[in-house]
mmCIF file of C-alpha atoms in Angstrom:
data_model
loop_
_atom_site.group_PDB
_atom_site.id
_atom_site.type_symbol
_atom_site.label_atom_id
_atom_site.label_comp_id
_atom_site.label_asym_id
_atom_site.label_seq_id
_atom_site.Cartn_x
_atom_site.Cartn_y
_atom_site.Cartn_z
ATOM 1 C CA MET W 1 27.853 91.478 -60.570
ATOM 2 C CA ASP W 2 26.551 88.449 -62.406
ATOM 3 C CA GLY W 3 22.832 87.814 -62.844
ATOM 4 C CA LYS W 4 22.447 85.529 -59.836
ATOM 5 C CA PRO W 5 19.858 86.401 -57.168
ATOM 6 C CA ARG W 6 21.334 88.304 -54.252
ATOM 7 C CA ARG W 7 22.070 86.387 -51.075
ATOM 8 C CA ALA W 8 22.563 87.190 -47.388
ATOM 9 C CA ALA W 9 22.720 85.125 -44.208
ATOM 10 C CA VAL W 10 23.185 85.108 -40.463
ATOM 11 C CA LEU W 11 26.282 83.324 -39.166
ATOM 12 C CA GLY W 12 26.610 81.853 -35.686
ATOM 13 C CA SER W 13 26.839 78.748 -33.550
ATOM 14 C CA PRO W 14 24.322 77.574 -32.516
ATOM 15 C CA ILE W 15 22.168 79.272 -35.115
ATOM 16 C CA SER W 16 18.983 77.201 -35.534
ATOM 17 C CA HIS W 17 17.053 79.427 -33.088
ATOM 18 C CA SER W 18 17.774 82.685 -34.944
ATOM 19 C CA ARG W 19 14.753 84.694 -36.030
ATOM 20 C CA SER W 20 16.794 86.982 -38.276
ATOM 21 C CA PRO W 21 15.554 85.199 -41.435
ATOM 22 C CA GLN W 22 11.968 86.184 -40.592
ATOM 23 C CA LEU W 23 12.965 89.839 -40.350
ATOM 24 C CA HIS W 24 15.184 90.018 -43.418
ATOM 25 C CA LEU W 25 12.941 88.001 -45.707
ATOM 26 C CA ALA W 26 9.933 90.106 -44.708
ATOM 27 C CA ALA W 27 11.962 93.227 -45.498
ATOM 28 C CA TYR W 28 13.095 91.951 -48.883
ATOM 29 C CA ARG W 29 9.547 90.987 -49.849
ATOM 30 C CA ALA W 30 8.252 94.409 -48.832
ATOM 31 C CA LEU W 31 10.983 96.073 -50.879
ATOM 32 C CA GLY W 32 10.224 93.938 -53.920
ATOM 33 C CA LEU W 33 13.589 92.162 -53.830
ATOM 34 C CA ASP W 34 13.885 88.510 -54.813
ATOM 35 C CA TRP W 35 16.721 87.883 -52.342
ATOM 36 C CA THR W 36 17.473 84.932 -50.095
ATOM 37 C CA TYR W 37 18.546 84.961 -46.453
ATOM 38 C CA GLU W 38 19.539 81.841 -44.552
ATOM 39 C CA ARG W 39 21.041 80.561 -41.332
ATOM 40 C CA VAL W 40 24.629 79.274 -41.498
ATOM 41 C CA GLU W 41 26.243 77.330 -38.660
ATOM 42 C CA CYS W 42 29.640 78.993 -38.361
ATOM 43 C CA THR W 43 32.134 79.342 -35.513
ATOM 44 C CA ALA W 44 34.556 82.220 -35.065
ATOM 45 C CA GLU W 45 37.362 80.058 -36.405
ATOM 46 C CA GLN W 46 35.362 79.109 -39.492
ATOM 47 C CA LEU W 47 34.232 82.645 -40.343
ATOM 48 C CA PRO W 48 37.243 83.858 -42.384
ATOM 49 C CA GLY W 49 37.262 80.775 -44.598
ATOM 50 C CA PHE W 50 33.508 80.872 -45.104
ATOM 51 C CA VAL W 51 33.456 84.539 -46.123
ATOM 52 C CA ASP W 52 36.493 84.054 -48.372
ATOM 53 C CA GLY W 53 34.500 81.478 -50.338
ATOM 54 C CA LEU W 54 31.434 83.624 -51.009
ATOM 55 C CA GLY W 55 30.636 84.602 -54.581
ATOM 56 C CA PRO W 56 29.725 88.099 -55.813
ATOM 57 C CA GLU W 57 26.004 87.450 -55.342
ATOM 58 C CA TRP W 58 26.463 87.765 -51.565
ATOM 59 C CA VAL W 59 25.607 91.293 -50.391
ATOM 60 C CA GLY W 60 25.886 91.061 -46.624
ATOM 61 C CA LEU W 61 26.097 88.971 -43.489
ATOM 62 C CA SER W 62 24.586 89.247 -40.043
ATOM 63 C CA VAL W 63 26.937 87.838 -37.407
ATOM 64 C CA THR W 64 25.899 86.569 -33.999
ATOM 65 C CA MET W 65 27.844 84.765 -31.278
ATOM 66 C CA PRO W 66 30.541 83.559 -31.260
ATOM 67 C CA GLY W 67 31.757 85.316 -34.416
ATOM 68 C CA LYS W 68 31.453 89.045 -33.694
ATOM 69 C CA VAL W 69 35.080 89.679 -32.778
ATOM 70 C CA ALA W 70 36.232 87.540 -35.698
ATOM 71 C CA ALA W 71 34.003 89.540 -38.049
ATOM 72 C CA LEU W 72 35.617 92.771 -36.911
ATOM 73 C CA GLY W 73 39.077 91.316 -37.411
ATOM 74 C CA TYR W 74 38.232 89.941 -40.860
ATOM 75 C CA ALA W 75 36.866 93.175 -42.321
ATOM 76 C CA SER W 76 38.890 95.390 -44.617
ATOM 77 C CA GLU W 77 36.947 98.451 -43.408
ATOM 78 C CA ARG W 78 35.400 99.157 -40.001
ATOM 79 C CA THR W 79 32.981 101.792 -38.767
ATOM 80 C CA ASP W 80 34.072 103.903 -35.828
ATOM 81 C CA ARG W 81 31.503 102.371 -33.511
ATOM 82 C CA ALA W 82 32.507 98.814 -34.389
ATOM 83 C CA GLU W 83 36.110 99.715 -33.588
ATOM 84 C CA LEU W 84 35.020 101.346 -30.352
ATOM 85 C CA VAL W 85 33.031 98.388 -29.018
ATOM 86 C CA GLY W 86 35.451 95.810 -30.392
ATOM 87 C CA SER W 87 32.937 93.663 -32.257
ATOM 88 C CA ALA W 88 30.780 93.577 -35.372
ATOM 89 C CA ASN W 89 27.395 92.014 -36.039
ATOM 90 C CA THR W 90 27.274 93.205 -39.660
ATOM 91 C CA LEU W 91 29.499 92.585 -42.679
ATOM 92 C CA LEU W 92 28.663 94.525 -45.838
ATOM 93 C CA ARG W 93 30.113 93.564 -49.223
ATOM 94 C CA LEU W 94 32.262 96.289 -50.787
ATOM 95 C CA ASP W 95 33.889 96.379 -54.216
ATOM 96 C CA ASN W 96 37.154 95.181 -52.711
ATOM 97 C CA GLY W 97 36.363 93.590 -49.366
ATOM 98 C CA TRP W 98 33.905 93.802 -46.490
ATOM 99 C CA ARG W 99 32.939 96.575 -44.070
ATOM 100 C CA ALA W 100 32.221 95.772 -40.425
ATOM 101 C CA ASP W 101 29.611 97.620 -38.403
ATOM 102 C CA CYS W 102 27.861 97.112 -35.071
ATOM 103 C CA THR W 103 24.127 97.728 -35.360
ATOM 104 C CA ASP W 104 23.790 96.150 -31.893
ATOM 105 C CA VAL W 105 24.136 99.741 -30.670
ATOM 106 C CA ASP W 106 20.976 100.630 -32.605
ATOM 107 C CA GLY W 107 19.353 97.506 -31.191
ATOM 108 C CA VAL W 108 19.796 98.549 -27.568
ATOM 109 C CA ARG W 109 18.959 102.197 -28.156
ATOM 110 C CA GLY W 110 15.868 101.359 -30.223
ATOM 111 C CA ALA W 111 14.655 98.726 -27.757
ATOM 112 C CA LEU W 112 14.852 101.210 -24.887
ATOM 113 C CA ALA W 113 12.946 103.729 -27.015
ATOM 114 C CA ASP W 114 10.283 101.071 -27.638
ATOM 115 C CA GLY W 115 9.965 100.861 -23.854
ATOM 116 C CA GLY W 116 9.487 104.608 -23.564
ATOM 117 C CA VAL W 117 13.085 105.456 -22.645
ATOM 118 C CA ASP W 118 14.622 108.243 -24.713
ATOM 119 C CA GLU W 119 16.933 109.683 -22.080
ATOM 120 C CA VAL W 120 19.076 108.040 -19.402
ATOM 121 C CA ALA W 121 21.257 109.573 -16.705
ATOM 122 C CA ARG W 122 22.169 106.558 -14.561
ATOM 123 C CA ALA W 123 22.187 102.942 -15.712
ATOM 124 C CA VAL W 124 23.207 99.413 -14.815
ATOM 125 C CA VAL W 125 24.629 96.928 -17.289
ATOM 126 C CA LEU W 126 24.332 93.330 -16.148
ATOM 127 C CA GLY W 127 27.290 91.456 -17.623
ATOM 128 C CA ALA W 128 30.587 92.537 -19.134
ATOM 129 C CA GLY W 129 30.822 90.498 -22.333
ATOM 130 C CA GLY W 130 30.333 91.204 -26.007
ATOM 131 C CA THR W 131 26.813 92.637 -25.767
ATOM 132 C CA ALA W 132 27.656 94.845 -22.792
ATOM 133 C CA ARG W 133 29.917 97.142 -24.802
ATOM 134 C CA PRO W 134 27.350 98.048 -27.492
ATOM 135 C CA ALA W 135 24.907 98.579 -24.624
ATOM 136 C CA LEU W 136 27.300 101.087 -23.059
ATOM 137 C CA LEU W 137 27.596 103.025 -26.303
ATOM 138 C CA ALA W 138 23.812 103.082 -26.696
ATOM 139 C CA LEU W 139 23.397 104.325 -23.118
ATOM 140 C CA ALA W 140 26.020 107.008 -23.713
ATOM 141 C CA ASP W 141 24.058 108.117 -26.804
ATOM 142 C CA LEU W 142 21.004 108.457 -24.551
ATOM 143 C CA GLY W 143 22.935 110.696 -22.155
ATOM 144 C CA ALA W 144 24.040 108.273 -19.443
ATOM 145 C CA HIS W 145 26.813 109.758 -17.310
ATOM 146 C CA THR W 146 26.929 107.101 -14.585
ATOM 147 C CA VAL W 147 26.990 103.345 -15.110
ATOM 148 C CA THR W 148 27.394 100.340 -12.852
ATOM 149 C CA ILE W 149 28.709 97.187 -14.511
ATOM 150 C CA VAL W 150 27.700 93.980 -12.763
ATOM 151 C CA ALA W 151 30.213 91.213 -13.476
ATOM 152 C CA ARG W 152 30.520 87.614 -12.398
ATOM 153 C CA ASP W 153 34.272 87.881 -13.085
ATOM 154 C CA ARG W 154 35.775 91.298 -12.349
ATOM 155 C CA GLY W 155 38.902 90.445 -14.340
ATOM 156 C CA ARG W 156 36.880 90.001 -17.526
ATOM 157 C CA ALA W 157 35.202 93.363 -17.002
ATOM 158 C CA ALA W 158 38.356 95.421 -17.582
ATOM 159 C CA ASP W 159 37.694 96.150 -21.282
ATOM 160 C CA THR W 160 34.074 97.059 -20.614
ATOM 161 C CA LEU W 161 35.048 99.356 -17.747
ATOM 162 C CA GLU W 162 37.680 101.003 -19.927
ATOM 163 C CA LEU W 163 35.113 101.656 -22.659
ATOM 164 C CA ALA W 164 32.710 103.257 -20.177
ATOM 165 C CA GLU W 165 35.474 105.582 -19.045
ATOM 166 C CA ARG W 166 36.427 106.399 -22.654
ATOM 167 C CA LEU W 167 32.807 107.360 -23.231
ATOM 168 C CA GLY W 168 33.073 109.863 -20.390
ATOM 169 C CA MET W 169 30.996 107.886 -17.913
ATOM 170 C CA SER W 170 31.574 107.607 -14.205
ATOM 171 C CA ALA W 171 31.797 103.808 -13.973
ATOM 172 C CA GLU W 172 32.257 101.102 -11.393
ATOM 173 C CA VAL W 173 32.221 97.311 -11.375
ATOM 174 C CA ILE W 174 30.328 95.395 -8.696
ATOM 175 C CA ASP W 175 29.735 91.702 -8.012
ATOM 176 C CA PHE W 176 26.547 89.684 -8.447
ATOM 177 C CA ASP W 177 25.419 90.515 -4.902
ATOM 178 C CA PRO W 178 21.631 90.857 -4.573
ATOM 179 C CA ASP W 179 21.729 93.224 -1.602
ATOM 180 C CA THR W 180 24.105 95.694 -3.212
ATOM 181 C CA LEU W 181 22.454 95.363 -6.609
ATOM 182 C CA GLY W 182 18.970 95.993 -5.268
ATOM 183 C CA PHE W 183 20.126 99.260 -3.719
ATOM 184 C CA VAL W 184 21.852 100.343 -6.941
ATOM 185 C CA CYS W 185 18.979 99.391 -9.243
ATOM 186 C CA SER W 186 16.438 101.294 -7.192
ATOM 187 C CA ASP W 187 18.301 104.513 -8.030
ATOM 188 C CA VAL W 188 18.856 104.208 -11.801
ATOM 189 C CA ASP W 189 16.809 104.983 -14.906
ATOM 190 C CA ALA W 190 17.321 101.661 -16.689
ATOM 191 C CA VAL W 191 19.054 98.290 -16.546
ATOM 192 C CA VAL W 192 20.309 96.398 -19.584
ATOM 193 C CA SER W 193 20.826 92.693 -18.880
ATOM 194 C CA THR W 194 23.227 90.976 -21.283
ATOM 195 C CA VAL W 195 23.714 87.713 -19.379
ATOM 196 C CA PRO W 196 22.059 84.292 -19.846
ATOM 197 C CA ALA W 197 18.649 83.826 -18.272
ATOM 198 C CA ALA W 198 19.957 81.483 -15.556
ATOM 199 C CA ALA W 199 22.558 84.014 -14.424
ATOM 200 C CA ALA W 200 20.080 86.900 -14.344
ATOM 201 C CA ALA W 201 17.659 84.741 -12.358
ATOM 202 C CA LEU W 202 20.085 84.766 -9.416
ATOM 203 C CA VAL W 203 19.611 88.517 -8.980
ATOM 204 C CA ALA W 204 16.203 88.953 -10.588
ATOM 205 C CA GLU W 205 14.398 90.384 -7.557
ATOM 206 C CA ALA W 206 17.175 92.921 -7.015
ATOM 207 C CA VAL W 207 17.299 94.015 -10.656
ATOM 208 C CA ALA W 208 13.502 94.322 -10.674
ATOM 209 C CA GLN W 209 13.840 97.360 -8.404
ATOM 210 C CA ALA W 210 14.748 99.378 -11.523
ATOM 211 C CA PRO W 211 11.892 101.169 -13.328
ATOM 212 C CA VAL W 212 12.880 99.794 -16.763
ATOM 213 C CA VAL W 213 14.766 96.583 -17.579
ATOM 214 C CA LEU W 214 15.866 95.494 -21.041
ATOM 215 C CA ASP W 215 16.561 91.764 -21.092
ATOM 216 C CA ALA W 216 18.622 90.755 -24.144
ATOM 217 C CA ILE W 217 17.131 87.257 -24.021
ATOM 218 C CA TYR W 218 14.026 86.504 -26.099
ATOM 219 C CA ASN W 219 13.842 82.710 -26.154
ATOM 220 C CA PRO W 220 12.457 81.242 -23.969
ATOM 221 C CA TRP W 221 10.262 84.104 -22.820
ATOM 222 C CA PRO W 222 9.398 85.275 -20.255
ATOM 223 C CA THR W 223 12.673 84.816 -18.422
ATOM 224 C CA PRO W 224 12.791 84.689 -14.607
ATOM 225 C CA LEU W 225 14.099 88.270 -14.735
ATOM 226 C CA ALA W 226 11.177 89.398 -16.909
ATOM 227 C CA GLU W 227 8.710 87.759 -14.528
ATOM 228 C CA ALA W 228 10.317 89.476 -11.532
ATOM 229 C CA VAL W 229 10.145 92.894 -13.190
ATOM 230 C CA THR W 230 6.495 92.344 -14.089
ATOM 231 C CA ARG W 231 5.678 91.335 -10.499
ATOM 232 C CA ALA W 232 7.339 94.518 -9.287
ATOM 233 C CA GLY W 233 5.047 96.545 -11.557
ATOM 234 C CA HIS W 234 7.905 97.872 -13.646
ATOM 235 C CA THR W 235 8.621 97.871 -17.380
ATOM 236 C CA VAL W 236 10.436 94.950 -18.994
ATOM 237 C CA ILE W 237 11.563 94.986 -22.626
ATOM 238 C CA SER W 238 12.214 91.739 -24.501
ATOM 239 C CA GLY W 239 15.351 91.048 -26.500
ATOM 240 C CA LEU W 240 13.078 90.766 -29.545
ATOM 241 C CA HIS W 241 13.049 94.565 -29.592
ATOM 242 C CA MET W 242 16.849 94.540 -29.735
ATOM 243 C CA LEU W 243 16.774 92.000 -32.553
ATOM 244 C CA LEU W 244 14.284 94.076 -34.515
ATOM 245 C CA ASN W 245 16.036 97.408 -34.080
ATOM 246 C CA GLN W 246 19.478 96.067 -34.983
ATOM 247 C CA ALA W 247 17.999 94.452 -38.104
ATOM 248 C CA TYR W 248 16.696 97.752 -39.456
ATOM 249 C CA GLY W 249 20.217 99.039 -39.970
ATOM 250 C CA GLN W 250 21.408 95.788 -41.517
ATOM 251 C CA VAL W 251 18.579 95.802 -44.062
ATOM 252 C CA GLU W 252 19.335 99.409 -44.963
ATOM 253 C CA GLN W 253 23.042 98.707 -45.417
ATOM 254 C CA PHE W 254 22.439 95.556 -47.471
ATOM 255 C CA THR W 255 19.743 97.023 -49.746
ATOM 256 C CA GLY W 256 20.477 100.755 -49.791
ATOM 257 C CA LYS W 257 16.780 101.373 -49.075
ATOM 258 C CA PRO W 258 14.868 102.471 -45.956
ATOM 259 C CA ALA W 259 13.894 99.481 -43.816
ATOM 260 C CA PRO W 260 10.183 98.599 -44.042
ATOM 261 C CA ARG W 261 9.767 98.717 -40.279
ATOM 262 C CA THR W 262 6.072 97.932 -40.107
ATOM 263 C CA GLU W 263 6.438 94.737 -42.133
ATOM 264 C CA MET W 264 9.521 93.651 -40.195
ATOM 265 C CA ALA W 265 7.811 94.160 -36.843
ATOM 266 C CA ALA W 266 4.783 92.245 -38.081
ATOM 267 C CA ALA W 267 7.033 89.326 -39.078
ATOM 268 C CA LEU W 268 8.057 88.818 -35.449
ATOM 269 C CA ARG W 269 4.426 88.524 -34.381
ATOM 270 C CA GLU W 270 3.684 85.724 -36.858
#
């Protein structure tokens, strides 16, 4: 490589709210690296052209919505888990291309661990979109054998249901019906909500019957779902824990060094 400072960024649209720069820059400082990390407004359609134009000083990219499927398709190499979930939130520069990975799996698994959950038998996943599939893989890693997928559109849940079955789970899809959902959630170990705050609010009291709820949202916080879980006296985990735990793996892939977890966690509290 040339002598230019190393660069990395998070791509997405909209992207101005992203807190990834706080995490990555704190990590680079702690590791003694004079690297930059920025936000780049980038749609799925724009992603291939943007990455094509990057110079050799670019080491890696974080990818958020709506570019995760495009990132997987762009990559010249893909990890098994990125292939399995059908999306990538990480692009790592290689000598002759880019490798796609999905550290979102680490994000969900690590966030649940932060909430005291290190084993799951039965779970609910609220939503069936791009974040739901990494959540399924994380739950499978934690031992989940039964999962209920709650979908606003059953037709769009087909790929997520198929993945659950490929992972060896007993899976079903149900509608956003508070009565049914309340009964289901009262008999599971954890719920992972991957839907927007307004959608989760419609079933918040039902979902709050679960002992532990991970809400992928972190801004604004608390969400109506988080407030309902707190009122019920149960454990709610913020999406900030997902953000933090998925960033550890990205930092390690970009730098080749162990992530400075204490400094990264402290950056989110600033």
